[in-house]
XYZ file of N, CA and C in Angstrom:
798
model
N 68.394 244.981 38.841
C 67.072 245.440 38.367
C 66.144 245.526 39.569
N 65.312 246.584 39.602
C 64.390 246.759 40.715
C 63.278 245.739 40.674
N 62.569 245.620 41.808
C 61.447 244.685 41.856
C 60.391 245.032 40.821
N 60.172 246.328 40.617
C 59.164 246.740 39.628
C 59.599 246.361 38.224
N 60.953 246.420 37.963
C 61.458 246.028 36.648
C 61.302 244.542 36.408
N 61.609 243.729 37.457
C 61.441 242.270 37.330
C 59.973 241.910 37.094
N 59.091 242.577 37.806
C 57.660 242.311 37.654
C 57.194 242.651 36.250
N 57.699 243.768 35.707
C 57.310 244.167 34.356
C 57.807 243.160 33.322
N 59.045 242.689 33.521
C 59.604 241.695 32.584
C 58.800 240.408 32.603
N 58.454 239.963 33.814
C 57.657 238.731 33.932
C 56.313 238.887 33.258
N 55.703 240.080 33.419
C 54.401 240.337 32.807
C 54.489 240.288 31.290
N 55.594 240.858 30.723
C 55.784 240.831 29.266
C 55.901 239.392 28.766
N 56.683 238.560 29.494
C 56.833 237.152 29.092
C 55.498 236.419 29.130
N 54.707 236.676 30.163
C 53.404 236.017 30.271
C 52.482 236.432 29.136
N 52.471 237.728 28.822
C 51.619 238.200 27.731
C 52.077 237.623 26.394
N 53.413 237.538 26.203
C 53.924 236.958 24.962
C 53.509 235.517 24.794
N 53.580 234.757 25.890
C 53.169 233.348 25.840
C 51.694 233.226 25.510
N 50.890 234.116 26.082
C 49.451 234.073 25.824
C 49.152 234.348 24.367
N 49.881 235.323 23.768
C 49.666 235.641 22.356
C 50.061 234.471 21.466
N 51.226 233.830 21.781
C 51.674 232.672 20.977
C 50.672 231.532 21.074
N 50.136 231.301 22.276
C 49.152 230.243 22.439
C 47.907 230.545 21.632
N 47.501 231.824 21.610
C 46.314 232.197 20.833
C 46.551 231.999 19.349
N 47.820 232.137 18.906
C 48.145 231.932 17.492
C 48.277 230.462 17.127
N 48.120 229.557 18.101
C 48.148 228.136 17.810
C 49.505 227.494 17.910
N 50.497 228.091 18.534
C 51.814 227.493 18.705
C 51.751 226.496 19.848
N 51.858 225.197 19.599
C 51.708 224.216 20.675
C 52.798 224.335 21.718
N 53.993 224.785 21.316
C 55.081 224.905 22.279
C 54.775 225.945 23.343
N 53.918 226.948 23.011
C 53.586 227.990 23.967
C 52.849 227.425 25.162
N 52.192 226.276 24.988
C 51.444 225.665 26.082
C 52.172 224.439 26.627
N 53.420 224.243 26.189
C 54.179 223.101 26.673
C 53.765 221.796 26.033
N 53.092 221.831 24.852
C 52.625 220.627 24.181
C 53.596 220.224 23.077
N 53.678 218.913 22.799
C 54.494 218.424 21.695
C 53.723 218.617 20.396
N 54.407 218.767 19.278
C 53.708 218.879 17.989
C 52.855 217.644 17.732
N 51.715 217.817 17.078
C 50.830 216.693 16.767
C 51.535 215.733 15.813
N 51.457 214.432 16.102
C 52.066 213.419 15.250
C 51.156 213.115 14.070
N 51.711 212.729 12.934
C 50.857 212.344 11.806
C 50.075 211.086 12.157
N 48.913 210.900 11.577
C 48.117 209.705 11.882
C 48.866 208.436 11.513
N 48.672 207.393 12.315
C 49.349 206.123 12.064
C 48.734 205.407 10.867
N 49.394 204.331 10.417
C 48.875 203.575 9.273
C 47.530 202.944 9.598
N 46.663 202.885 8.593
C 45.332 202.347 8.784
C 45.261 200.910 8.274
N 44.277 200.194 8.749
C 44.004 198.855 8.249
C 43.014 198.972 7.107
N 43.397 198.495 5.934
C 42.509 198.460 4.775
C 42.178 197.006 4.468
N 41.097 196.801 3.767
C 40.748 195.426 3.453
C 39.651 195.307 2.430
N 39.296 194.062 2.156
C 38.195 193.764 1.248
C 37.650 192.383 1.575
N 36.414 192.152 1.163
C 35.771 190.849 1.272
C 35.053 190.587 -0.041
N 35.077 189.325 -0.494
C 34.519 189.037 -1.812
C 33.906 187.639 -1.847
N 33.003 187.447 -2.791
C 32.335 186.163 -2.998
C 32.029 186.032 -4.476
N 32.134 184.814 -5.004
C 31.873 184.620 -6.428
C 31.482 183.196 -6.739
N 31.040 182.995 -7.960
C 30.655 181.676 -8.463
C 31.440 181.405 -9.733
N 32.050 180.200 -9.835
C 32.847 179.819 -10.994
C 32.357 178.479 -11.525
N 32.518 178.261 -12.822
C 32.132 176.968 -13.385
C 33.150 175.881 -13.067
N 34.401 176.283 -12.694
C 35.451 175.331 -12.349
C 36.321 175.907 -11.241
N 36.926 174.987 -10.469
C 38.042 175.370 -9.616
C 39.297 174.944 -10.361
N 39.970 175.909 -10.965
C 41.138 175.642 -11.796
C 42.375 176.150 -11.068
N 43.320 175.238 -10.787
C 44.545 175.601 -10.072
C 45.740 174.990 -10.774
N 46.597 175.833 -11.327
C 47.781 175.396 -12.067
C 47.420 174.385 -13.152
N 46.307 174.672 -13.816
C 45.853 173.829 -14.914
C 45.064 172.618 -14.503
N 45.000 172.321 -13.206
C 44.239 171.163 -12.699
C 42.814 171.575 -12.376
N 41.847 170.791 -12.833
C 40.463 171.018 -12.440
C 40.203 170.250 -11.156
N 39.911 170.957 -10.066
C 39.796 170.338 -8.755
C 38.360 170.276 -8.256
N 37.411 170.243 -9.156
C 36.022 170.026 -8.760
C 35.425 168.956 -9.667
N 34.306 168.411 -9.258
C 33.656 167.375 -10.058
C 33.183 167.962 -11.382
N 33.207 167.156 -12.429
C 32.700 167.591 -13.720
C 31.194 167.862 -13.612
N 30.734 168.805 -14.388
C 29.320 169.204 -14.404
C 28.878 169.818 -13.077
N 29.828 170.307 -12.294
C 29.474 171.012 -11.062
C 30.033 172.426 -11.139
N 29.625 173.271 -10.211
C 30.208 174.601 -10.121
C 30.698 174.803 -8.695
N 31.454 175.882 -8.470
C 32.001 176.137 -7.141
C 31.707 177.567 -6.720
N 31.613 177.750 -5.412
C 31.545 179.080 -4.813
C 32.902 179.361 -4.183
N 33.456 180.521 -4.474
C 34.761 180.897 -3.942
C 34.682 182.290 -3.346
N 35.396 182.503 -2.251
C 35.382 183.816 -1.622
C 36.507 183.958 -0.630
N 36.559 185.108 0.018
C 37.604 185.330 0.999
C 37.647 186.769 1.447
N 38.721 187.113 2.134
C 38.922 188.480 2.598
C 40.412 188.756 2.747
N 40.786 190.035 2.657
C 42.161 190.488 2.809
C 42.195 191.656 3.788
N 43.177 191.663 4.678
C 43.411 192.771 5.596
C 44.853 193.222 5.432
N 45.060 194.522 5.179
C 46.398 195.057 4.946
C 46.737 196.090 6.009
N 47.906 195.923 6.635
C 48.422 196.870 7.621
C 49.891 197.123 7.308
N 50.238 198.384 7.055
C 51.588 198.691 6.603
C 51.910 197.869 5.358
N 52.966 197.075 5.410
C 53.365 196.275 4.246
C 52.877 194.834 4.327
N 52.098 194.511 5.357
C 51.632 193.140 5.549
C 50.183 192.994 5.102
N 49.883 191.870 4.462
C 48.512 191.521 4.103
C 48.214 190.117 4.612
N 47.112 189.974 5.324
C 46.659 188.690 5.845
C 45.375 188.319 5.100
N 45.348 187.121 4.522
C 44.230 186.747 3.652
C 43.670 185.385 4.024
N 42.371 185.227 3.743
C 41.689 183.939 3.863
C 40.931 183.697 2.567
N 40.956 182.437 2.084
C 40.271 182.091 0.832
C 39.634 180.711 0.986
N 38.443 180.536 0.399
C 37.801 179.223 0.470
C 37.228 178.839 -0.885
N 37.073 177.529 -1.068
C 36.410 176.958 -2.237
C 35.353 175.981 -1.744
N 34.133 176.116 -2.246
C 33.027 175.267 -1.827
C 32.351 174.677 -3.064
N 32.285 173.346 -3.124
C 31.691 172.677 -4.273
C 30.188 172.518 -4.073
N 29.436 172.621 -5.173
C 27.983 172.618 -5.017
C 27.383 171.227 -4.903
N 28.189 170.181 -5.123
C 27.663 168.829 -4.961
C 28.720 167.949 -4.324
N 28.272 167.013 -3.513
C 29.185 166.227 -2.690
C 29.659 164.977 -3.420
N 30.284 165.167 -4.554
C 30.896 164.022 -5.231
C 32.099 164.511 -6.018
N 32.733 163.629 -6.726
C 33.916 164.027 -7.479
C 35.080 164.265 -6.541
N 35.705 165.391 -6.678
C 36.904 165.715 -5.901
C 36.624 165.619 -4.411
N 37.168 164.587 -3.791
C 37.064 164.322 -2.349
C 35.673 163.928 -1.888
N 34.690 163.965 -2.802
C 33.309 163.741 -2.379
C 32.998 164.593 -1.151
N 33.449 165.827 -1.207
C 33.320 166.715 -0.048
C 32.632 168.006 -0.458
N 31.879 168.578 0.465
C 31.174 169.812 0.176
C 32.139 170.995 0.181
N 32.899 171.149 1.240
C 33.911 172.203 1.291
C 35.249 171.580 0.949
N 35.865 172.055 -0.115
C 37.053 171.369 -0.607
C 38.355 172.024 -0.200
N 38.333 173.308 0.200
C 39.599 173.949 0.535
C 39.399 175.223 1.349
N 40.310 175.432 2.291
C 40.418 176.678 3.035
C 41.897 177.052 3.090
N 42.229 178.268 2.685
C 43.623 178.706 2.636
C 43.838 179.921 3.532
N 45.043 180.002 4.113
C 45.471 181.180 4.875
C 46.776 181.676 4.273
N 46.879 182.985 4.030
C 48.039 183.558 3.355
C 48.550 184.763 4.135
N 49.861 184.851 4.278
C 50.522 186.033 4.838
C 51.478 186.564 3.782
N 51.332 187.840 3.411
C 52.161 188.451 2.373
C 52.856 189.703 2.921
N 54.123 189.889 2.515
C 54.873 191.083 2.894
C 55.393 191.756 1.633
N 55.046 193.016 1.440
C 55.532 193.791 0.297
C 56.824 194.489 0.705
N 57.931 194.035 0.141
C 59.230 194.599 0.487
C 59.315 196.031 -0.035
N 59.761 196.969 0.810
C 59.938 198.345 0.315
C 60.828 198.364 -0.915
N 60.578 199.316 -1.797
C 61.218 199.339 -3.109
C 62.741 199.287 -2.996
N 63.319 198.210 -3.532
C 64.771 198.056 -3.552
C 65.359 198.553 -4.868
N 64.618 198.325 -5.946
C 65.017 198.777 -7.267
C 63.912 199.667 -7.817
N 64.272 200.629 -8.621
C 63.290 201.553 -9.177
C 62.230 200.798 -9.969
N 60.965 201.034 -9.644
C 59.802 200.472 -10.340
C 59.682 198.958 -10.202
N 60.391 198.350 -9.247
C 60.285 196.910 -9.023
C 59.641 196.665 -7.658
N 58.556 195.908 -7.642
C 57.863 195.539 -6.411
C 58.090 194.060 -6.141
N 58.505 193.725 -4.922
C 58.750 192.337 -4.545
C 57.830 191.966 -3.392
N 57.096 190.877 -3.564
C 56.237 190.339 -2.516
C 56.740 188.962 -2.114
N 56.817 188.720 -0.817
C 57.178 187.399 -0.306
C 56.107 186.984 0.690
N 55.941 185.676 0.851
C 54.922 185.237 1.784
C 54.839 183.736 1.894
N 53.811 183.305 2.597
C 53.560 181.883 2.806
C 52.065 181.637 2.702
N 51.720 180.466 2.175
C 50.317 180.095 2.029
C 50.118 178.680 2.550
N 49.091 178.502 3.379
C 48.754 177.176 3.916
C 47.472 176.691 3.247
N 47.520 175.489 2.657
C 46.378 174.905 1.966
C 45.756 173.833 2.872
N 44.537 174.069 3.332
C 43.804 173.071 4.110
C 42.808 172.386 3.174
N 43.045 171.109 2.884
C 42.309 170.394 1.840
C 41.497 169.251 2.416
N 40.298 169.047 1.878
C 39.500 167.887 2.241
C 39.878 166.670 1.404
N 40.437 166.894 0.219
C 40.666 165.808 -0.717
C 42.072 165.246 -0.673
N 42.989 165.940 -0.038
C 44.385 165.513 -0.045
C 45.048 165.989 1.237
N 46.327 165.635 1.377
C 47.072 166.087 2.541
C 47.217 167.614 2.521
N 47.060 168.227 3.687
C 47.315 169.660 3.777
C 48.776 169.940 3.422
N 49.019 171.106 2.843
C 50.390 171.460 2.509
C 50.570 172.971 2.611
N 51.793 173.433 2.372
C 52.093 174.855 2.500
C 53.244 175.213 1.576
N 53.273 176.478 1.160
C 54.318 176.967 0.263
C 54.855 178.313 0.743
N 56.146 178.528 0.513
C 56.715 179.866 0.531
C 56.741 180.368 -0.907
N 56.641 181.684 -1.084
C 56.693 182.224 -2.448
C 57.370 183.579 -2.466
N 57.823 183.952 -3.662
C 58.370 185.293 -3.908
C 57.958 185.699 -5.313
N 57.497 186.946 -5.462
C 57.091 187.464 -6.764
C 57.688 188.853 -6.963
N 58.204 189.097 -8.154
C 58.774 190.409 -8.486
C 58.054 190.953 -9.709
N 57.572 192.207 -9.612
C 56.840 192.857 -10.701
C 57.541 194.141 -11.098
N 57.735 194.310 -12.392
C 58.338 195.527 -12.928
C 57.216 196.421 -13.443
N 57.067 197.585 -12.838
C 55.951 198.486 -13.156
C 56.236 199.251 -14.441
N 55.920 198.624 -15.542
C 56.063 199.229 -16.859
C 54.968 198.644 -17.741
N 55.065 198.829 -19.038
C 54.054 198.272 -19.934
C 53.941 196.769 -19.729
N 52.723 196.267 -19.548
C 52.379 194.859 -19.347
C 52.753 194.324 -17.967
N 53.409 195.134 -17.130
C 53.710 194.724 -15.749
C 54.253 193.294 -15.650
N 55.364 192.968 -16.304
C 55.894 191.600 -16.248
C 56.199 191.173 -14.813
N 55.835 189.924 -14.491
C 55.989 189.397 -13.135
C 56.602 188.009 -13.182
N 57.592 187.770 -12.341
C 58.194 186.451 -12.170
C 57.849 185.948 -10.776
N 57.463 184.669 -10.682
C 57.121 184.098 -9.387
C 57.773 182.743 -9.188
N 58.117 182.434 -7.936
C 58.645 181.122 -7.584
C 57.947 180.658 -6.316
N 57.532 179.391 -6.295
C 56.770 178.818 -5.189
C 57.464 177.519 -4.751
N 57.592 177.338 -3.439
C 58.274 176.154 -2.920
C 57.385 175.457 -1.902
N 56.991 174.230 -2.213
C 56.234 173.404 -1.276
C 57.220 172.841 -0.250
N 57.199 173.382 0.965
C 58.149 172.956 1.987
C 57.565 171.935 2.951
N 56.315 171.528 2.733
C 55.663 170.638 3.685
C 55.483 169.229 3.153
N 54.959 169.094 1.930
C 54.612 167.785 1.413
C 55.531 167.267 0.316
N 56.278 168.143 -0.324
C 57.074 167.710 -1.477
C 58.179 166.755 -1.057
N 58.352 165.700 -1.829
C 59.428 164.742 -1.584
C 60.710 165.180 -2.297
N 60.560 165.841 -3.433
C 61.713 166.263 -4.218
C 61.876 167.776 -4.107
N 62.146 168.452 -5.224
C 62.415 169.890 -5.182
C 61.209 170.692 -4.704
N 60.033 170.340 -5.222
C 58.816 171.031 -4.800
C 58.713 172.465 -5.258
N 59.286 172.785 -6.432
C 59.306 174.164 -6.923
C 58.363 174.340 -8.108
N 57.825 175.549 -8.238
C 56.937 175.899 -9.343
C 57.233 177.339 -9.729
N 57.375 177.601 -11.032
C 57.762 178.924 -11.515
C 56.685 179.475 -12.449
N 56.469 180.783 -12.385
C 55.523 181.433 -13.307
C 56.147 182.700 -13.876
N 55.782 182.999 -15.105
C 56.112 184.278 -15.741
C 54.818 184.796 -16.354
N 54.451 186.020 -16.024
C 53.154 186.524 -16.466
C 53.235 187.993 -16.843
N 52.248 188.423 -17.616
C 52.059 189.829 -17.949
C 50.597 190.170 -17.721
N 50.327 191.437 -17.425
C 48.955 191.892 -17.193
C 48.867 193.369 -17.542
N 47.772 193.728 -18.196
C 47.614 195.121 -18.611
C 46.179 195.587 -18.402
N 45.979 196.591 -17.528
C 44.647 197.167 -17.401
C 44.366 198.137 -18.546
N 43.118 198.119 -19.020
C 42.699 199.015 -20.104
C 41.465 199.776 -19.625
N 41.629 201.031 -19.164
C 40.463 201.805 -18.717
C 39.481 202.016 -19.870
N 38.204 201.780 -19.595
C 37.171 201.944 -20.626
C 36.284 203.159 -20.342
N 35.815 203.278 -19.111
C 34.970 204.409 -18.732
C 35.500 204.976 -17.431
N 36.403 205.963 -17.538
C 37.012 206.581 -16.362
C 37.480 205.503 -15.382
N 37.060 205.601 -14.122
C 37.414 204.581 -13.135
C 36.269 203.596 -12.900
N 35.210 203.702 -13.689
C 34.033 202.861 -13.485
C 34.161 201.491 -14.140
N 34.873 201.418 -15.257
C 34.929 200.170 -16.011
C 36.342 199.983 -16.546
N 36.964 198.840 -16.177
C 38.338 198.557 -16.593
C 38.437 197.121 -17.091
N 39.027 196.952 -18.255
C 39.308 195.632 -18.812
C 40.737 195.252 -18.447
N 40.917 194.052 -17.897
C 42.239 193.564 -17.528
C 42.571 192.331 -18.352
N 43.668 192.388 -19.096
C 44.101 191.275 -19.934
C 45.384 190.686 -19.367
N 45.504 189.358 -19.374
C 46.684 188.725 -18.798
C 47.082 187.460 -19.529
N 48.345 187.070 -19.361
C 48.870 185.827 -19.917
C 49.925 185.290 -18.960
N 50.028 183.958 -18.881
C 50.953 183.324 -17.943
C 51.487 182.034 -18.532
N 52.763 181.733 -18.282
C 53.351 180.423 -18.565
C 53.984 179.918 -17.280
N 54.041 178.585 -17.125
C 54.578 178.027 -15.887
C 55.502 176.850 -16.165
N 56.374 176.605 -15.191
C 57.320 175.480 -15.253
C 57.257 174.761 -13.921
N 57.100 173.433 -13.975
C 57.002 172.633 -12.762
C 58.311 171.901 -12.493
N 58.786 171.979 -11.249
C 59.981 171.254 -10.830
C 59.610 170.404 -9.623
N 58.860 169.349 -9.899
C 58.459 168.376 -8.876
C 57.616 168.995 -7.764
N 56.735 169.934 -8.098
C 55.820 170.481 -7.103
C 54.531 169.657 -7.112
N 54.176 169.028 -5.988
C 52.998 168.142 -5.989
C 51.677 168.863 -6.208
N 51.623 170.172 -5.939
C 50.384 170.901 -6.179
C 50.134 171.146 -7.658
N 51.159 170.969 -8.480
C 51.014 171.183 -9.919
C 50.792 169.880 -10.667
N 51.474 168.822 -10.256
C 51.384 167.548 -10.973
C 51.436 166.410 -9.965
N 50.436 165.529 -10.022
C 50.394 164.410 -9.097
C 49.509 163.315 -9.670
N 49.647 162.118 -9.137
C 48.747 161.019 -9.437
C 48.330 160.399 -8.116
N 47.325 159.541 -8.173
C 46.881 158.882 -6.942
C 47.971 157.996 -6.351
N 48.851 157.476 -7.216
C 49.897 156.568 -6.749
C 51.135 157.306 -6.245
N 51.324 158.539 -6.663
C 52.543 159.255 -6.321
C 52.204 160.720 -6.084
N 51.456 160.985 -5.043
C 50.841 162.302 -4.886
C 51.802 163.388 -4.422
N 52.965 163.020 -3.889
C 53.835 164.038 -3.320
C 55.132 164.255 -4.096
N 55.396 163.484 -5.112
C 56.683 163.599 -5.808
C 56.709 164.750 -6.802
N 55.522 165.190 -7.258
C 55.491 166.218 -8.293
C 55.725 165.670 -9.682
N 56.045 164.403 -9.825
C 56.124 163.635 -11.059
C 57.253 164.062 -11.993
N 57.363 165.314 -12.358
C 58.299 165.689 -13.419
C 58.812 167.108 -13.268
N 59.888 167.405 -14.002
C 60.382 168.772 -14.206
C 60.259 169.081 -15.689
N 59.353 170.002 -16.021
C 59.116 170.340 -17.426
C 58.178 171.541 -17.468
N 58.023 172.099 -18.678
C 57.016 173.139 -18.858
C 55.653 172.575 -18.482
N 54.829 173.417 -17.859
C 53.587 172.910 -17.282
C 52.346 173.377 -18.045
N 51.951 174.649 -17.879
C 50.740 175.115 -18.564
C 50.858 176.586 -18.943
N 49.939 177.041 -19.784
C 49.810 178.461 -20.068
C 48.374 178.875 -19.823
N 48.181 180.156 -19.535
C 46.845 180.694 -19.301
C 46.691 182.029 -20.007
N 45.511 182.260 -20.564
C 45.110 183.542 -21.118
C 43.862 183.978 -20.353
N 43.849 185.209 -19.878
C 42.743 185.626 -19.016
C 42.249 187.015 -19.365
N 40.984 187.255 -19.023
C 40.372 188.573 -19.188
C 39.358 188.771 -18.064
N 39.425 189.918 -17.416
C 38.429 190.279 -16.410
C 37.922 191.683 -16.710
N 36.723 191.964 -16.244
C 36.112 193.275 -16.446
C 35.663 193.794 -15.090
N 36.341 194.833 -14.591
C 36.006 195.419 -13.292
C 35.003 196.556 -13.471
N 33.817 196.381 -12.907
C 32.778 197.411 -12.936
C 32.556 197.908 -11.516
N 32.656 199.238 -11.307
C 32.516 199.825 -9.983
C 31.232 200.655 -9.924
N 30.106 200.062 -9.520
C 28.880 200.854 -9.369
C 28.989 201.852 -8.223
N 29.815 201.532 -7.224
C 30.112 202.426 -6.102
C 31.625 202.448 -5.908
N 32.116 203.450 -5.200
C 33.551 203.572 -5.009
C 34.156 202.361 -4.319
N 33.402 201.715 -3.424
C 33.944 200.595 -2.663
C 33.334 199.246 -3.051
N 32.648 199.194 -4.176
C 32.046 197.940 -4.650
C 32.514 197.670 -6.076
N 32.997 196.442 -6.312
C 33.468 196.056 -7.640
C 32.810 194.740 -8.048
N 32.231 194.716 -9.241
C 31.657 193.502 -9.819
C 32.588 193.061 -10.949
N 33.028 191.779 -10.919
C 34.051 191.327 -11.859
C 33.677 190.001 -12.516
N 33.198 190.022 -13.746
C 33.125 188.779 -14.522
C 34.529 188.446 -15.034
N 34.835 187.144 -15.168
C 36.186 186.741 -15.563
C 36.140 185.519 -16.473
N 37.200 185.379 -17.269
C 37.353 184.215 -18.154
C 38.835 183.847 -18.223
N 39.142 182.541 -18.116
C 40.510 182.048 -18.245
C 40.511 180.801 -19.122
N 41.441 180.771 -20.070
C 41.683 179.555 -20.861
C 43.049 179.010 -20.474
N 43.107 177.693 -20.180
C 44.353 177.059 -19.769
C 44.588 175.796 -20.591
N 45.864 175.508 -20.884
C 46.214 174.282 -21.616
C 47.640 173.879 -21.246
N 48.020 172.656 -21.605
C 49.334 172.131 -21.259
C 50.414 172.733 -22.160
N 51.670 172.680 -21.674
C 52.815 173.150 -22.443
C 53.802 172.031 -22.768
N 53.558 170.834 -22.260
C 54.459 169.712 -22.529
C 53.680 168.407 -22.474
N 54.264 167.370 -23.039
C 53.621 166.049 -22.996
C 53.563 165.513 -21.570
N 54.562 165.847 -20.744
C 54.522 165.424 -19.343
C 53.311 166.017 -18.631
N 53.037 167.288 -18.893
C 51.866 167.921 -18.283
C 50.572 167.290 -18.798
N 50.535 167.017 -20.082
C 49.339 166.394 -20.669
C 49.082 165.025 -20.046
N 50.151 164.289 -19.763
C 50.005 162.936 -19.226
C 49.416 162.909 -17.823
N 49.500 164.013 -17.086
C 48.896 164.034 -15.748
C 47.569 164.786 -15.746
N 47.025 165.040 -16.934
C 45.675 165.595 -17.017
C 45.578 167.082 -17.241
N 46.702 167.754 -17.516
C 46.637 169.186 -17.818
C 46.250 169.330 -19.282
N 45.072 169.870 -19.540
C 44.573 169.990 -20.908
C 43.785 171.265 -21.090
N 43.140 171.375 -22.246
C 42.387 172.588 -22.579
C 41.167 172.721 -21.662
N 41.093 173.846 -20.942
C 39.987 174.087 -20.015
C 39.576 175.548 -20.069
N 38.267 175.766 -20.002
C 37.693 177.113 -19.956
C 37.102 177.337 -18.574
N 37.526 178.396 -17.938
C 37.045 178.717 -16.596
C 36.431 180.117 -16.619
N 35.198 180.245 -16.161
C 34.539 181.546 -16.167
C 33.622 181.681 -14.960
N 33.336 182.921 -14.603
C 32.471 183.168 -13.454
C 32.350 184.654 -13.179
N 31.857 184.968 -11.994
C 31.648 186.368 -11.609
C 31.798 186.484 -10.098
N 32.353 187.599 -9.623
C 32.473 187.822 -8.189
C 32.141 189.277 -7.854
N 31.791 189.492 -6.604
C 31.519 190.838 -6.086
C 32.441 191.084 -4.915
N 33.033 192.288 -4.865
C 33.986 192.613 -3.799
C 33.617 193.939 -3.128
N 33.693 193.957 -1.810
C 33.461 195.155 -1.018
C 34.789 195.565 -0.387
N 35.240 196.786 -0.658
C 36.487 197.304 -0.091
C 36.184 198.204 1.098
N 37.076 198.182 2.093
C 36.867 199.019 3.270
C 38.212 199.473 3.852
């Protein structure tokens, strides 16, 4: 090919590249295709007031007092990192302490292994003013169908002297009332204690968990009101009572727990 032919060919290639670049083809400029945006960090922060601190049927605040509870959650990919606190309004009763608990939780949502089944595993550390600090591993499986049945197992691996296990079976159903602005959530739970000290204890034997038997049941209702897309106001009510004489003997009885919280999502 003559020099003039080579020059003409080169000119055609250059013009073709210029046209492709003008059409937005990144390869025409030697660029790699744009990557999709990476996962974002989502989260929320919340604060509320409750008439009781009720945990596994145990009332952990002084009688005739109320508690302030709050925390925050940060989610990245399948991981959620959470902080939660409980603050008593008077310095007597449980631990005679103003701040009664601070918890740290790490949760991992396992990618779907079975159709419509979500499995969460994690660990929670309980920092307590009234008792020895302790920690649990847990696993929960939820089947996404009517009532969203959920099974949970919790293992105290730090303080328990015996098995240190606690089991829950629960159902929950949201009932939309006004589009996405107002939702009623109804729930029910039963539990079984297998020597978990966080569920059953006495001053004389605080780490043995005392017994293996049915523990408590709970009936709950919450109302989520969203005045803004990222703000939720939630009044709540829970009734709890014992399921066995062993549970009754360690103080698990009929209790009404109610309050309200506000949450900001981001």
